[in-house]
C-alpha cells in the first residue's frame, strides 16, 4: 500500500477520459485458465460485482514537425548531458516534447505531484552520482523515482531534477544460499515471477507495480509476513548513494546504524541502488487458496465484530473491501487468502468466518499460483493500482481493534460520498488484516520500523479526475475517515500510520516513525549524519528537532 514503471498516458480526443469496461467477476474467474475455480452461489445467480477500473489517459500524438533549424538546448541539459552516459538523449526537458516529458515523469496518482523541470534517465550508478553532485554544486533540488507509486503529497519538491532509476532491473537468485540481489528498478511483480520460477518466495506486496526497494524502505507488509516478517525484515545488505554522491554498503557488519535506519525510514538517507534479500523455498507448490465472499449492509456490525475476534494463522490474510459500481451501488466483501492446501484454507475459512457469518450473498473460490496472486486475488483490484493517472487522494490509519459504531459511520459516509459524487465511484476502502506472527516475533528495537503493534491497516482511496475536488476530498478523508477511526483506535491519542500509506497532510511524524523519544532521537541523529543538508526531504522527512515529531 510505503512507495510503478512508466506507462503510456493515453488521452481520448478533447482530453476526455473513458472508463474501461471490466468483466464481471464471475466471467473473469471462468477465464482464468491457470486457476481452478469453485463457484458456490448462495442466492440468486446475479453476477458478482467487481470494482470498475479507471481508464488510463490516452497518449497524445503531437503532429511530427521537421526541425529546419536545430534548437538551442538549455544550459542545464547541456551540462548534465556532458556528465551522464546517455548524453543528450538521457536528459529530457519539456522542450524535447511535452508528451514524452509527461510520460517519463508520470506517477500512479496525479494528486499533488512533485514539480519536475528536468529528467535524467540514469543507466549507470555513476549517472546517479554525477547528477547528484552537479545538483549540489548548482543548488538544485533533485528527486529520485523508480515506479512513481508513492502517493504522498510531494508538492514541497519544486523545480526538481528527476533522476529515474527504473532501468536498474537486476535480479540474481542464489538458491543455495537462499538470497536474491535486487536492483533499484525492480517491481514487485517482476521479483515475484523471478522467484517463483526457481520455486522461491518471500514477503512481498499485494500489488505488482510498486518498486521492491521503495516498499522495503518503509516496511513492506504482505500476505506472507506471518511466516517471514515484513519485507524489511528480509534485508541482508544494501548499496546506497549518499547526499554527496559517495557510495557505501550497509548491513549488520557495515554501517550498522544506517542499516537500522534504512529498515523503516530508508527514504531519508540516500538512493538505495540494490539490496540483498532473504528468500525461502515455496511450500505446496507455491499455490494459494483464495475466496471472496459478499455480504449485505445489515451484516456490517457482525463482520467487524468477527474481525476483532479472530487471530489469523501465519499463512492467512483477510481484507474487508468497500467498493462501488458505476450506478452508485456500494458493496461489502471479504477477501481471504491462505498460503497452502485448498482443504486447509476451506477449513480455516469455515472456522473463522462462516460460523460467525453464516449468511452470505455469494462466494467465489479459486486456487492461484503465487506468481499470479496479485493479479487474480482481491477481485483484481490490485491491477487497477497499476493504471496511472487520475487523482488518488489516499488516507490511512492503523488500528488495534475496530470500534463498531465508528465503522458504521465510515461505511454510511462512504455510501453518501459515492451517491453525492458519482464521478468518484471508483473510490474504495480496504481494511487489511495480516498475520502478525512473523512481524512480531523479533526484537522491535533492531529496526527503525516502530509500528509492529498495528493489528489492522485501513486505507481510503479517494479516486476522481477533477483537481477542483482536491480540497473537499482531502477534508473528507481527514474528517469523515481518519478522525472518526482515530477517535477509538486503541492507541490513547498516539495514532499509528504505515509510512508507505502516508498522506502527507495532517499526520504527525511520530505516527510514521514512533512515539518513543529514544527512537526519535536516534532517527534525528542519523538524518543529521547521513543527510545533513536535507537533500532527501521529499518524502515524509525526519524532523531535525524532537518537537517536529509531534507537531503537525
Short mmCIF file of C-alpha atoms in Angstrom, two decimals:
data_model
loop_
_atom_site.label_atom_id
_atom_site.label_comp_id
_atom_site.label_asym_id
_atom_site.label_seq_id
_atom_site.Cartn_x
_atom_site.Cartn_y
_atom_site.Cartn_z
CA UNK A 1 0.00 0.00 0.00
CA UNK A 2 5.04 2.51 1.80
CA UNK A 3 6.21 3.89 -2.28
CA UNK A 4 5.49 1.87 -10.82
CA UNK A 5 7.20 1.63 -14.11
CA UNK A 6 6.48 4.22 -16.77
CA UNK A 7 3.28 3.57 -18.69
CA UNK A 8 1.92 5.39 -21.70
CA UNK A 9 -0.63 8.04 -20.89
CA UNK A 10 -3.47 7.97 -23.29
CA UNK A 11 -5.98 10.74 -23.79
CA UNK A 12 -9.13 10.49 -25.88
CA UNK A 13 -9.89 13.47 -28.14
CA UNK A 14 -10.62 16.70 -26.30
CA UNK A 15 -8.96 15.43 -23.14
CA UNK A 16 -11.95 13.32 -22.14
CA UNK A 17 -11.41 10.16 -20.16
CA UNK A 18 -13.24 6.98 -20.92
CA UNK A 19 -13.78 4.16 -18.46
CA UNK A 20 -12.71 0.68 -19.34
CA UNK A 21 -15.36 -1.95 -19.24
CA UNK A 22 -14.49 -4.57 -16.73
CA UNK A 23 -15.90 -8.06 -16.99
CA UNK A 24 -17.93 -9.23 -14.04
CA UNK A 25 -16.00 -11.25 -11.53
CA UNK A 26 -17.89 -14.39 -12.50
CA UNK A 27 -16.78 -14.10 -16.12
CA UNK A 28 -13.27 -13.14 -15.05
CA UNK A 29 -12.96 -16.17 -12.83
CA UNK A 30 -14.07 -18.52 -15.59
CA UNK A 31 -11.49 -17.01 -17.92
CA UNK A 32 -8.54 -17.64 -15.63
CA UNK A 33 -7.22 -20.80 -17.25
CA UNK A 34 -4.35 -21.10 -14.75
CA UNK A 35 -6.76 -21.25 -11.79
CA UNK A 36 -9.12 -23.87 -10.51
CA UNK A 37 -12.47 -22.17 -9.88
CA UNK A 38 -15.16 -23.11 -7.39
CA UNK A 39 -18.40 -21.10 -7.56
CA UNK A 40 -20.91 -21.50 -4.74
CA UNK A 41 -23.78 -19.05 -5.29
CA UNK A 42 -25.88 -18.71 -2.17
CA UNK A 43 -28.67 -16.56 -3.51
CA UNK A 44 -29.98 -15.70 -6.95
CA UNK A 45 -27.38 -16.11 -9.68
CA UNK A 46 -26.77 -12.43 -10.18
CA UNK A 47 -23.22 -11.75 -11.45
CA UNK A 48 -20.80 -10.87 -8.69
CA UNK A 49 -19.98 -7.15 -8.60
CA UNK A 50 -16.44 -6.03 -9.22
CA UNK A 51 -14.76 -2.66 -8.85
CA UNK A 52 -14.76 -0.80 -12.14
CA UNK A 53 -11.30 0.04 -13.40
CA UNK A 54 -10.49 3.64 -14.09
CA UNK A 55 -9.09 4.43 -17.51
CA UNK A 56 -5.52 5.29 -18.22
CA UNK A 57 -5.31 8.55 -20.19
CA UNK A 58 -4.64 8.01 -23.88
CA UNK A 59 -1.37 9.17 -25.35
CA UNK A 60 -1.49 12.49 -27.13
CA UNK A 61 0.19 12.22 -30.51
CA UNK A 62 1.53 15.61 -31.50
CA UNK A 63 1.99 16.15 -35.24
CA UNK A 64 5.54 15.49 -36.37
CA UNK A 65 7.43 18.62 -37.23
CA UNK A 66 10.55 18.91 -39.37
CA UNK A 67 13.16 20.83 -37.41
CA UNK A 68 14.63 23.18 -40.03
CA UNK A 69 16.89 24.86 -37.51
CA UNK A 70 18.36 22.79 -34.65
CA UNK A 71 17.02 24.22 -31.42
CA UNK A 72 19.29 25.52 -28.70
CA UNK A 73 19.46 23.26 -25.66
CA UNK A 74 19.13 24.66 -22.17
CA UNK A 75 22.28 25.14 -20.12
CA UNK A 76 21.05 22.54 -17.61
CA UNK A 77 20.53 19.93 -20.32
CA UNK A 78 23.92 20.57 -21.87
CA UNK A 79 25.70 20.42 -18.51
CA UNK A 80 24.02 17.19 -17.40
CA UNK A 81 24.36 15.56 -20.82
CA UNK A 82 28.11 16.01 -20.56
CA UNK A 83 28.10 14.01 -17.32
CA UNK A 84 25.76 11.07 -17.93
CA UNK A 85 26.33 8.05 -20.14
CA UNK A 86 23.32 8.63 -22.38
CA UNK A 87 24.30 12.18 -23.32
CA UNK A 88 21.60 14.50 -24.65
CA UNK A 89 19.14 11.61 -25.11
CA UNK A 90 19.24 10.84 -21.39
CA UNK A 91 18.35 14.38 -20.29
CA UNK A 92 14.75 15.27 -21.07
CA UNK A 93 13.01 18.60 -20.71
CA UNK A 94 9.57 19.84 -21.85
CA UNK A 95 11.17 21.36 -24.95
CA UNK A 96 12.07 17.83 -26.05
CA UNK A 97 8.37 17.06 -26.40
CA UNK A 98 5.75 17.58 -23.73
CA UNK A 99 4.16 14.16 -24.24
CA UNK A 100 7.49 12.37 -23.77
CA UNK A 101 8.38 14.51 -20.77
CA UNK A 102 4.99 13.95 -19.12
CA UNK A 103 5.16 10.21 -19.72
CA UNK A 104 8.59 9.90 -18.11
CA UNK A 105 7.64 11.85 -15.00
CA UNK A 106 4.19 10.28 -14.69
CA UNK A 107 3.19 8.72 -11.38
CA UNK A 108 0.49 6.36 -10.22
CA UNK A 109 -1.50 9.36 -9.00
CA UNK A 110 -1.88 12.85 -10.44
CA UNK A 111 -2.64 14.22 -6.98
CA UNK A 112 -0.07 16.64 -5.51
CA UNK A 113 2.88 15.52 -7.63
CA UNK A 114 6.43 16.89 -7.36
CA UNK A 115 7.44 19.80 -9.57
CA UNK A 116 9.86 18.48 -12.20
CA UNK A 117 11.90 20.69 -14.54
CA UNK A 118 14.41 18.19 -15.94
CA UNK A 119 14.55 14.40 -16.12
CA UNK A 120 17.73 12.33 -16.12
CA UNK A 121 17.24 8.75 -17.27
CA UNK A 122 20.06 7.06 -15.38
CA UNK A 123 21.68 3.98 -16.94
CA UNK A 124 24.63 3.51 -14.58
CA UNK A 125 25.39 4.18 -10.93
CA UNK A 126 27.75 6.93 -12.00
CA UNK A 127 24.89 8.67 -13.82
CA UNK A 128 23.14 8.95 -10.47
CA UNK A 129 26.30 10.00 -8.65
CA UNK A 130 27.22 12.73 -11.15
CA UNK A 131 23.68 14.10 -11.33
CA UNK A 132 23.52 14.40 -7.55
CA UNK A 133 26.92 16.09 -7.42
CA UNK A 134 26.00 18.53 -10.19
CA UNK A 135 22.70 19.36 -8.44
CA UNK A 136 24.55 20.00 -5.19
CA UNK A 137 27.11 22.24 -6.87
CA UNK A 138 24.38 24.24 -8.61
CA UNK A 139 21.94 24.43 -5.69
CA UNK A 140 19.27 22.41 -7.50
CA UNK A 141 16.72 20.12 -5.91
CA UNK A 142 16.79 16.52 -7.07
CA UNK A 143 14.26 13.74 -6.62
CA UNK A 144 14.72 10.01 -7.31
CA UNK A 145 11.96 7.85 -8.78
CA UNK A 146 11.59 4.24 -9.83
CA UNK A 147 7.93 3.43 -10.41
CA UNK A 148 6.35 6.62 -9.03
CA UNK A 149 3.95 4.62 -6.89
CA UNK A 150 4.26 6.66 -3.69
CA UNK A 151 1.03 8.59 -3.21
CA UNK A 152 2.01 11.18 -0.60
CA UNK A 153 1.83 14.95 -1.04
CA UNK A 154 5.04 15.81 -2.92
CA UNK A 155 4.34 19.50 -3.54
CA UNK A 156 7.29 20.54 -1.35
CA UNK A 157 9.50 19.33 -4.24
CA UNK A 158 9.72 22.17 -6.76
CA UNK A 159 11.66 22.76 -9.99
CA UNK A 160 13.50 19.49 -9.40
CA UNK A 161 15.81 17.29 -11.41
CA UNK A 162 14.07 13.92 -11.50
CA UNK A 163 16.54 11.03 -11.52
CA UNK A 164 14.89 7.92 -12.98
CA UNK A 165 16.32 4.58 -11.80
CA UNK A 166 13.66 2.34 -13.35
CA UNK A 167 16.13 0.67 -15.75
CA UNK A 168 18.12 -0.99 -12.95
CA UNK A 169 16.35 -4.34 -13.34
CA UNK A 170 18.97 -6.73 -11.94
CA UNK A 171 17.58 -9.87 -10.29
CA UNK A 172 20.08 -12.55 -9.23
CA UNK A 173 18.89 -15.51 -7.15
CA UNK A 174 21.14 -17.91 -5.26
CA UNK A 175 19.02 -20.96 -4.46
CA UNK A 176 21.81 -22.49 -2.38
CA UNK A 177 22.19 -19.56 0.00
CA UNK A 178 18.54 -18.52 -0.46
CA UNK A 179 19.45 -14.94 -1.29
CA UNK A 180 18.24 -12.60 -4.03
CA UNK A 181 20.06 -9.48 -5.24
CA UNK A 182 17.57 -6.89 -6.49
CA UNK A 183 18.20 -3.66 -8.40
CA UNK A 184 16.63 -0.25 -7.81
CA UNK A 185 14.28 -0.56 -10.79
CA UNK A 186 12.72 -3.95 -10.00
CA UNK A 187 8.97 -4.03 -9.44
CA UNK A 188 7.09 -6.37 -7.11
CA UNK A 189 5.60 -8.46 -9.90
CA UNK A 190 8.97 -8.87 -11.62
CA UNK A 191 10.60 -10.22 -8.47
CA UNK A 192 7.65 -12.47 -7.63
CA UNK A 193 7.76 -14.10 -11.06
CA UNK A 194 11.55 -14.49 -10.97
CA UNK A 195 11.42 -16.12 -7.53
CA UNK A 196 8.51 -18.38 -8.42
CA UNK A 197 10.38 -19.61 -11.49
CA UNK A 198 13.00 -21.12 -9.18
CA UNK A 199 10.44 -22.11 -6.51
CA UNK A 200 11.34 -19.44 -4.00
CA UNK A 201 9.24 -16.85 -2.18
CA UNK A 202 9.48 -14.08 0.41
CA UNK A 203 7.29 -11.33 1.84
CA UNK A 204 6.29 -9.00 -1.00
CA UNK A 205 3.41 -6.60 -1.54
CA UNK A 206 -0.11 -7.24 -2.82
CA UNK A 207 0.31 -5.15 -6.00
CA UNK A 208 2.72 -5.96 -8.84
CA UNK A 209 3.62 -2.40 -9.83
CA UNK A 210 5.35 -0.70 -6.86
CA UNK A 211 9.11 -0.89 -6.66
CA UNK A 212 10.51 -3.54 -4.34
CA UNK A 213 13.09 -1.26 -2.71
CA UNK A 214 10.74 1.68 -2.22
CA UNK A 215 8.26 -0.53 -0.36
CA UNK A 216 11.01 -2.15 1.69
CA UNK A 217 12.38 1.16 2.96
CA UNK A 218 9.05 1.96 4.65
CA UNK A 219 8.20 -1.54 5.87
CA UNK A 220 6.71 -3.87 3.29
CA UNK A 221 3.57 -5.59 4.53
CA UNK A 222 2.39 -8.64 2.62
CA UNK A 223 0.44 -11.88 2.77
CA UNK A 224 3.50 -13.95 3.79
CA UNK A 225 4.56 -11.74 6.71
CA UNK A 226 3.12 -14.18 9.23
CA UNK A 227 5.71 -16.71 8.11
CA UNK A 228 8.71 -14.46 7.42
CA UNK A 229 8.12 -10.98 8.84
CA UNK A 230 7.96 -7.74 6.87
CA UNK A 231 9.84 -7.20 3.63
CA UNK A 232 12.35 -5.03 5.52
CA UNK A 233 12.99 -7.99 7.83
CA UNK A 234 14.40 -9.84 4.80
CA UNK A 235 17.10 -7.21 4.15
CA UNK A 236 20.63 -8.60 4.37
CA UNK A 237 22.53 -5.66 2.89
CA UNK A 238 22.05 -2.53 0.79
CA UNK A 239 24.16 -0.39 -1.53
CA UNK A 240 23.45 3.33 -1.09
CA UNK A 241 24.43 6.57 -2.82
CA UNK A 242 24.57 9.30 -0.19
CA UNK A 243 23.77 13.01 -0.45
CA UNK A 244 27.28 13.90 -1.68
CA UNK A 245 27.47 11.12 -4.28
CA UNK A 246 29.61 8.75 -2.20
CA UNK A 247 28.65 5.06 -2.24
CA UNK A 248 28.59 2.83 0.83
CA UNK A 249 27.27 -0.55 1.90
CA UNK A 250 25.00 -1.09 4.89
CA UNK A 251 24.44 -4.35 6.75
CA UNK A 252 24.72 -5.77 10.26
CA UNK A 253 28.50 -5.55 9.95
CA UNK A 254 28.93 -2.44 7.75
CA UNK A 255 27.45 0.88 8.84
CA UNK A 256 25.00 -0.90 11.17
CA UNK A 257 23.47 2.38 12.36
CA UNK A 258 22.44 3.24 8.82
CA UNK A 259 21.26 -0.34 8.30
CA UNK A 260 18.95 0.17 11.29
CA UNK A 261 17.54 3.39 9.81
CA UNK A 262 17.07 2.02 6.30
CA UNK A 263 14.56 -0.51 7.63
CA UNK A 264 11.56 1.72 8.24
CA UNK A 265 12.79 5.22 7.35
CA UNK A 266 15.19 4.47 4.50
CA UNK A 267 13.93 7.06 2.02
CA UNK A 268 15.51 9.71 4.28
CA UNK A 269 19.14 8.74 3.83
CA UNK A 270 20.09 8.17 0.21
CA UNK A 271 19.43 6.35 -3.04
CA UNK A 272 19.37 2.60 -2.49
CA UNK A 273 20.69 1.11 -5.72
CA UNK A 274 20.46 -2.57 -4.81
CA UNK A 275 19.63 -4.88 -1.94
CA UNK A 276 20.25 -8.48 -0.95
CA UNK A 277 17.16 -10.23 0.44
CA UNK A 278 16.43 -13.49 2.23
CA UNK A 279 14.21 -15.85 0.21
CA UNK A 280 12.65 -19.20 1.07
CA UNK A 281 11.58 -22.41 -0.70
CA UNK A 282 7.92 -22.39 -1.71
CA UNK A 283 5.53 -24.77 0.03
CA UNK A 284 2.68 -26.76 -1.53
CA UNK A 285 3.99 -25.76 -4.93
CA UNK A 286 3.53 -22.09 -4.13
CA UNK A 287 -0.26 -22.21 -4.52
CA UNK A 288 -2.73 -20.10 -2.55
CA UNK A 289 -6.39 -20.68 -1.79
CA UNK A 290 -8.44 -17.50 -2.32
CA UNK A 291 -12.11 -16.88 -1.50
CA UNK A 292 -14.14 -13.70 -1.97
CA UNK A 293 -17.41 -13.56 -0.06
CA UNK A 294 -20.08 -10.87 -0.42
CA UNK A 295 -22.27 -9.62 2.41
CA UNK A 296 -25.15 -7.21 2.92
CA UNK A 297 -25.25 -3.84 4.66
CA UNK A 298 -27.09 -5.22 7.69
CA UNK A 299 -24.20 -7.63 8.36
CA UNK A 300 -21.55 -4.92 8.76
CA UNK A 301 -21.55 -4.98 12.57
CA UNK A 302 -21.17 -8.76 12.59
CA UNK A 303 -18.32 -8.60 10.05
CA UNK A 304 -16.20 -6.20 12.06
CA UNK A 305 -17.04 -7.84 15.39
CA UNK A 306 -15.68 -11.05 13.87
CA UNK A 307 -12.57 -9.27 12.53
CA UNK A 308 -11.88 -8.04 16.07
CA UNK A 309 -12.14 -11.55 17.49
CA UNK A 310 -10.06 -13.69 15.14
CA UNK A 311 -6.34 -14.35 15.22
CA UNK A 312 -5.27 -15.34 11.74
CA UNK A 313 -2.80 -18.23 11.40
CA UNK A 314 0.58 -17.36 9.96
CA UNK A 315 -0.41 -18.36 6.40
CA UNK A 316 -3.69 -16.46 6.17
CA UNK A 317 -4.71 -12.87 5.43
CA UNK A 318 -8.09 -11.17 5.15
CA UNK A 319 -9.26 -7.86 3.68
CA UNK A 320 -12.67 -6.26 4.06
CA UNK A 321 -13.47 -4.28 0.92
CA UNK A 322 -15.86 -1.37 0.38
CA UNK A 323 -16.34 -0.61 -3.31
CA UNK A 324 -18.99 0.67 -5.72
CA UNK A 325 -20.22 0.23 -9.26
CA UNK A 326 -20.89 2.86 -11.93
CA UNK A 327 -24.55 3.05 -10.89
CA UNK A 328 -23.51 4.17 -7.41
CA UNK A 329 -24.35 0.94 -5.56
CA UNK A 330 -21.85 0.08 -2.82
CA UNK A 331 -20.75 -3.40 -1.75
CA UNK A 332 -19.04 -5.15 1.16
CA UNK A 333 -16.84 -8.19 0.56
CA UNK A 334 -14.19 -10.18 2.44
CA UNK A 335 -11.13 -11.42 0.55
CA UNK A 336 -9.50 -14.38 2.33
CA UNK A 337 -6.19 -15.93 1.20
CA UNK A 338 -4.37 -18.96 2.56
CA UNK A 339 -0.85 -19.99 1.53
CA UNK A 340 -1.30 -23.74 1.47
CA UNK A 341 -3.60 -26.62 0.62
CA UNK A 342 -7.14 -25.92 -0.56
CA UNK A 343 -8.62 -28.20 2.08
CA UNK A 344 -6.82 -26.39 4.89
CA UNK A 345 -7.86 -23.00 3.54
CA UNK A 346 -11.50 -24.03 3.28
CA UNK A 347 -11.45 -25.40 6.81
CA UNK A 348 -9.99 -22.15 8.17
CA UNK A 349 -12.50 -20.07 6.24
CA UNK A 350 -15.36 -22.09 7.64
CA UNK A 351 -13.99 -21.99 11.17
CA UNK A 352 -13.05 -18.30 11.26
CA UNK A 353 -15.80 -16.73 9.15
CA UNK A 354 -18.74 -18.99 8.34
CA UNK A 355 -19.61 -19.78 11.95
CA UNK A 356 -19.94 -16.09 12.76
CA UNK A 357 -21.31 -15.07 9.34
CA UNK A 358 -23.49 -17.98 8.18
CA UNK A 359 -25.45 -15.91 5.66
CA UNK A 360 -23.79 -14.55 2.56
CA UNK A 361 -24.79 -13.30 -0.86
CA UNK A 362 -22.15 -15.03 -2.97
CA UNK A 363 -18.79 -16.75 -2.62
CA UNK A 364 -16.18 -17.25 -5.33
CA UNK A 365 -13.23 -19.58 -4.65
CA UNK A 366 -10.11 -20.42 -6.61
CA UNK A 367 -6.54 -21.67 -6.33
CA UNK A 368 -3.85 -19.30 -7.59
CA UNK A 369 -0.09 -19.71 -8.02
CA UNK A 370 1.87 -17.12 -6.04
CA UNK A 371 3.16 -15.67 -9.33
CA UNK A 372 -0.41 -14.62 -10.25
CA UNK A 373 -1.87 -13.89 -6.83
CA UNK A 374 -1.65 -10.11 -7.05
CA UNK A 375 -3.33 -10.13 -10.44
CA UNK A 376 -6.12 -12.55 -9.65
CA UNK A 377 -6.72 -12.15 -5.93
CA UNK A 378 -8.71 -9.46 -4.13
CA UNK A 379 -11.20 -9.01 -7.01
CA UNK A 380 -8.39 -7.92 -9.31
CA UNK A 381 -8.34 -4.56 -7.55
CA UNK A 382 -4.54 -4.58 -7.43
CA UNK A 383 -4.43 -4.44 -11.21
CA UNK A 384 -6.23 -1.09 -11.02
CA UNK A 385 -3.31 0.12 -8.94
CA UNK A 386 -1.05 -0.34 -11.94
CA UNK A 387 -3.01 2.19 -14.01
CA UNK A 388 -1.56 5.69 -13.98
CA UNK A 389 -3.44 8.92 -13.97
CA UNK A 390 -6.49 10.27 -12.11
CA UNK A 391 -6.21 11.78 -8.68
CA UNK A 392 -5.82 9.24 -5.88
CA UNK A 393 -6.20 11.21 -2.69
CA UNK A 394 -5.33 8.47 -0.22
CA UNK A 395 -5.71 8.38 3.57
CA UNK A 396 -4.81 5.71 6.09
CA UNK A 397 -4.57 4.81 9.74
CA UNK A 398 -3.69 1.83 11.92
CA UNK A 399 -5.97 0.15 14.43
CA UNK A 400 -5.64 -2.20 17.39
CA UNK A 401 -9.32 -3.07 17.10
CA UNK A 402 -12.38 -1.70 15.34
CA UNK A 403 -14.94 0.42 17.14
CA UNK A 404 -18.10 -0.90 15.54
CA UNK A 405 -20.20 2.31 15.65
CA UNK A 406 -17.26 4.19 14.09
CA UNK A 407 -17.06 1.64 11.28
CA UNK A 408 -20.80 2.07 10.65
CA UNK A 409 -20.28 5.84 10.48
CA UNK A 410 -17.45 5.41 7.97
CA UNK A 411 -19.49 2.98 5.83
CA UNK A 412 -22.50 5.31 5.77
CA UNK A 413 -20.19 8.20 4.90
CA UNK A 414 -18.62 6.20 2.07
CA UNK A 415 -22.02 5.44 0.51
CA UNK A 416 -23.05 9.08 0.81
CA UNK A 417 -19.78 10.18 -0.78
CA UNK A 418 -20.39 7.96 -3.82
CA UNK A 419 -24.02 9.00 -4.16
CA UNK A 420 -23.19 12.70 -3.97
CA UNK A 421 -20.07 12.44 -6.16
CA UNK A 422 -20.86 9.97 -8.96
CA UNK A 423 -17.56 10.78 -10.69
CA UNK A 424 -15.74 9.33 -7.65
CA UNK A 425 -17.47 5.94 -7.79
CA UNK A 426 -14.13 4.16 -8.25
CA UNK A 427 -13.11 5.17 -4.72
CA UNK A 428 -12.72 2.24 -2.36
CA UNK A 429 -11.78 1.42 1.23
CA UNK A 430 -9.62 -1.56 2.18
CA UNK A 431 -9.45 -2.86 5.76
CA UNK A 432 -6.29 -5.00 5.79
CA UNK A 433 -5.65 -7.73 8.36
CA UNK A 434 -2.38 -9.62 8.06
CA UNK A 435 -0.97 -12.45 10.16
CA UNK A 436 1.18 -10.96 12.90
CA UNK A 437 3.42 -13.84 14.00
CA UNK A 438 6.46 -13.25 11.79
CA UNK A 439 6.31 -9.49 12.18
CA UNK A 440 6.11 -9.51 15.98
CA UNK A 441 8.39 -12.43 16.79
CA UNK A 442 11.56 -10.34 16.74
CA UNK A 443 13.23 -7.58 18.73
CA UNK A 444 11.35 -4.38 17.85
CA UNK A 445 14.37 -2.23 18.68
CA UNK A 446 16.52 -3.72 15.90
CA UNK A 447 14.94 -1.70 13.06
CA UNK A 448 13.60 1.80 12.62
CA UNK A 449 10.14 0.41 11.88
CA UNK A 450 8.13 1.16 15.02
CA UNK A 451 4.53 0.23 14.24
CA UNK A 452 4.62 -3.52 14.76
CA UNK A 453 1.60 -3.18 17.06
CA UNK A 454 -0.78 -2.30 14.23
CA UNK A 455 -3.40 -5.05 14.04
CA UNK A 456 -5.37 -3.63 11.10
CA UNK A 457 -4.32 -1.17 8.38
CA UNK A 458 -7.20 0.83 6.92
CA UNK A 459 -6.79 2.80 3.70
CA UNK A 460 -9.25 5.00 1.79
CA UNK A 461 -8.55 5.51 -1.91
CA UNK A 462 -10.49 8.59 -2.99
CA UNK A 463 -10.28 8.39 -6.78
CA UNK A 464 -11.52 11.17 -9.06
CA UNK A 465 -10.48 13.21 -12.08
CA UNK A 466 -11.00 16.89 -11.40
CA UNK A 467 -8.47 18.94 -9.36
CA UNK A 468 -11.43 21.08 -8.26
CA UNK A 469 -12.39 18.26 -5.86
CA UNK A 470 -8.99 18.16 -4.11
CA UNK A 471 -9.83 20.34 -1.12
CA UNK A 472 -13.20 18.68 -0.47
CA UNK A 473 -11.79 15.16 -0.81
CA UNK A 474 -8.84 15.92 1.46
CA UNK A 475 -11.18 17.33 4.11
CA UNK A 476 -13.43 14.31 3.75
CA UNK A 477 -10.51 11.89 4.12
CA UNK A 478 -9.28 13.62 7.25
CA UNK A 479 -12.60 14.31 8.96
CA UNK A 480 -15.01 11.59 7.85
CA UNK A 481 -12.43 8.80 7.70
CA UNK A 482 -9.20 9.25 9.70
CA UNK A 483 -10.56 11.36 12.55
CA UNK A 484 -13.57 9.09 13.02
CA UNK A 485 -11.45 5.95 13.20
CA UNK A 486 -8.68 7.52 15.29
CA UNK A 487 -11.18 8.58 17.95
CA UNK A 488 -11.26 4.95 19.18
CA UNK A 489 -8.21 3.32 17.59
CA UNK A 490 -6.83 1.81 20.81
CA UNK A 491 -3.65 3.94 20.91
CA UNK A 492 -4.69 6.51 23.52
CA UNK A 493 -4.13 9.60 21.42
CA UNK A 494 -0.96 8.32 19.71
CA UNK A 495 -2.10 7.12 16.27
CA UNK A 496 -0.06 4.87 14.01
CA UNK A 497 0.23 5.19 10.24
CA UNK A 498 2.11 2.83 7.95
CA UNK A 499 4.54 5.30 6.37
CA UNK A 500 4.17 3.85 2.87
CA UNK A 501 0.46 4.73 3.10
CA UNK A 502 1.08 8.22 4.49
CA UNK A 503 -0.95 11.08 3.05
CA UNK A 504 1.46 13.84 3.97
CA UNK A 505 -1.23 16.10 5.36
CA UNK A 506 -2.41 16.14 8.95
CA UNK A 507 -0.33 13.21 10.21
CA UNK A 508 2.40 13.84 12.73
CA UNK A 509 5.81 12.32 12.04
CA UNK A 510 5.56 10.25 15.22
CA UNK A 511 2.67 8.39 13.62
CA UNK A 512 5.11 7.15 10.97
CA UNK A 513 8.31 6.76 12.97
CA UNK A 514 7.24 6.06 16.55
CA UNK A 515 6.40 7.87 19.77
CA UNK A 516 9.39 6.70 21.81
CA UNK A 517 11.82 9.53 22.48
CA UNK A 518 14.88 7.26 22.11
CA UNK A 519 13.72 6.20 18.66
CA UNK A 520 13.05 9.78 17.58
CA UNK A 521 16.48 10.91 18.82
CA UNK A 522 18.23 8.06 17.03
CA UNK A 523 16.44 8.82 13.75
CA UNK A 524 17.20 12.52 14.08
CA UNK A 525 20.90 11.80 14.68
CA UNK A 526 21.03 9.52 11.64
CA UNK A 527 19.37 12.14 9.48
CA UNK A 528 21.88 14.77 10.56
CA UNK A 529 24.76 12.36 9.93
CA UNK A 530 23.75 10.93 6.55
CA UNK A 531 21.67 13.75 5.06
CA UNK A 532 22.85 16.92 6.85
CA UNK A 533 21.51 19.28 4.17
CA UNK A 534 18.12 17.61 3.78
CA UNK A 535 18.64 16.55 0.18
CA UNK A 536 16.26 13.58 0.68
CA UNK A 537 13.42 15.51 2.30
CA UNK A 538 10.81 14.98 -0.40
CA UNK A 539 9.01 12.05 1.25
CA UNK A 540 7.92 12.18 4.92
CA UNK A 541 11.21 13.72 6.13
CA UNK A 542 12.56 13.00 9.60
CA UNK A 543 12.43 16.21 11.68
CA UNK A 544 15.64 17.88 12.78
CA UNK A 545 14.29 18.59 16.27
CA UNK A 546 12.27 16.42 18.66
CA UNK A 547 9.15 18.68 18.70
CA UNK A 548 8.88 18.13 14.96
CA UNK A 549 7.76 14.55 15.57
CA UNK A 550 4.58 15.58 17.38
CA UNK A 551 3.71 18.89 15.73
CA UNK A 552 1.56 18.88 12.59
#
